[in-house]
Amino acid sequence: MSDARRTTTVRRKALAVGALTLALATGLAGCSGSDGTATKGTPGAGAGGGSGAGVGSGAKKGPAAAPQTPRLIGDGSTAFTGAQPHQPVWHKLKPGETPPQFVVFSWDGAGEDSQKLFSHFRAVGKKYDATMTYFLSGVYLLPEDKRELYDPPQHNAGSSDIGFNDVEGIRATVRELRGAWQEGNEIGTHFNGHFCGKEGGVGNWSVDEWKSEINQAKSFVKHWKTNAGLRAEQPLPFDYDKELVGARTPCLEGRTNFVRAAAQMGFRYDTSGVNDQIWPKKDLGLWDLSMQLVPVPGRAFQTLSMDYNFLVNQSGTTQGDPSQHRYWGDQMRDGLVQAFERSYRGNRAPLIIGNHFESWNGGTYMRAVEETIATVCVQKDVKCVSFRQLADWLDAQDPDVIAKMRTLKVGEAPAAGWKAFLAPEPATPAAAGAQGVKPAERR
């Protein structure tokens, strides 16, 4: 399809990201209307705070891997090329060590269209030493004339609420996916048809239906050369069955059954729920790295840490008053930076940020995200990482340390400082008394 149509495809997908049951309590977004306007949740009181191999704080990214001859997989759409380059080497936190401040920037849909935002933010990431997670929609690698290959749960074969792609769009998207992975970024999934709402939406899908959707998303990645007739193109440089370890569901719906399916399929994290800015925990073996509630400067409520949710609580449409564009973008940037500051100077909980490759309201949200990256990723002890890298860090930590950090509320710094808070536990008197006692002397 044409560049203009590819742009519309991505826009239709992103406009579906809202319907959340917490709308009245937190000022969250609802789904867009058929006219492209958004249904705005009624703002209420902000829902504030409730009550990995760790980096040594000097952890660095590993070097680029030595080039290997690709070992093609299947039809050659993907290939094993060795370990992913530019990955950080994490270490367990030392007793009393301050944890790093992690920030994750992520993108739903992750296709390259006429706006060229995928390639733009790849360059932004390199400039500020930020790796990110790109959640690919599988149908972005499926041409329109092969749409019948997609058999979505509870819908007719060939259905999709975000359309499909054309050969040039697939070629461009694969180019960006290839480069992003080689630069150290993560390729996750946003699944396929982006079905939301009551009628056949993902919130109604069973565990088995989620498994079907996941397997089809993998299949479109593993067979894009055959499906698009692009056999002369270079393969994606990874085995997607091993690369794919996390996701965000459409509209943040259907999380319960998705997590059940994902746990059975070897996923490591999910980012489809709503959290406060506290340290994460596991759910059915997956790290819950959900979206977070962040300030909306000048307003009495919080919203989700995503471009679309700011839009809903500002203009309610993608084409709002041009005179307000800069104010809205500044408001989003300042809200994200405030959220960063309260973690950075408080409990150091990871900050999770989600976005779409869109030019809503004159591109003001893309500017806001880029300015946020430029502000936070350059600061001391800050690690702008992918979800997979964050999960790696969390998995390498002592679970008791993570549990202790979870006791800190939103923005709450340890009262006596990190050195005291994460100091080793003193030996109990009984244990101390037992040390150095000869067995023959015990009575």
Short mmCIF file of C-alpha atoms in Angstrom, two decimals, residues 18 69 81-82 117 131 149 170 175 197 213 221 235 240 247 254 262 280 287 305 317 337 345 348 374 384 410 412 416:
data_model
loop_
_atom_site.label_atom_id
_atom_site.label_comp_id
_atom_site.label_asym_id
_atom_site.label_seq_id
_atom_site.Cartn_x
_atom_site.Cartn_y
_atom_site.Cartn_z
CA GLY A 18 -7.31 3.21 25.61
CA THR A 69 28.08 -16.32 8.88
CA THR A 81 23.96 -14.76 13.90
CA GLY A 82 25.32 -15.31 17.40
CA LEU A 117 9.84 7.71 12.99
CA THR A 131 18.37 0.97 24.01
CA LEU A 149 -3.05 -16.15 6.02
CA ILE A 170 7.59 -4.55 4.65
CA ARG A 175 15.40 -2.86 7.48
CA GLY A 197 -13.60 -3.82 22.87
CA GLU A 213 -2.33 -15.20 18.15
CA VAL A 221 8.13 -12.73 11.25
CA PRO A 235 17.34 -11.97 6.91
CA TYR A 240 12.41 -15.05 16.82
CA ALA A 247 4.71 -8.07 24.87
CA GLY A 254 -6.87 -9.34 27.98
CA ALA A 262 2.78 -16.41 27.84
CA PRO A 280 8.16 -4.87 40.13
CA TRP A 287 8.00 -9.88 35.50
CA SER A 305 2.92 6.91 30.99
CA THR A 317 -8.43 14.17 19.21
CA VAL A 337 10.47 14.10 33.84
CA ARG A 345 15.61 10.82 44.03
CA ARG A 348 14.72 4.20 42.27
CA ALA A 374 17.75 13.80 26.13
CA CYS A 384 17.96 3.60 29.55
CA VAL A 410 6.20 5.95 45.21
CA GLU A 412 10.06 7.29 48.91
CA ALA A 416 18.77 6.43 56.34
#
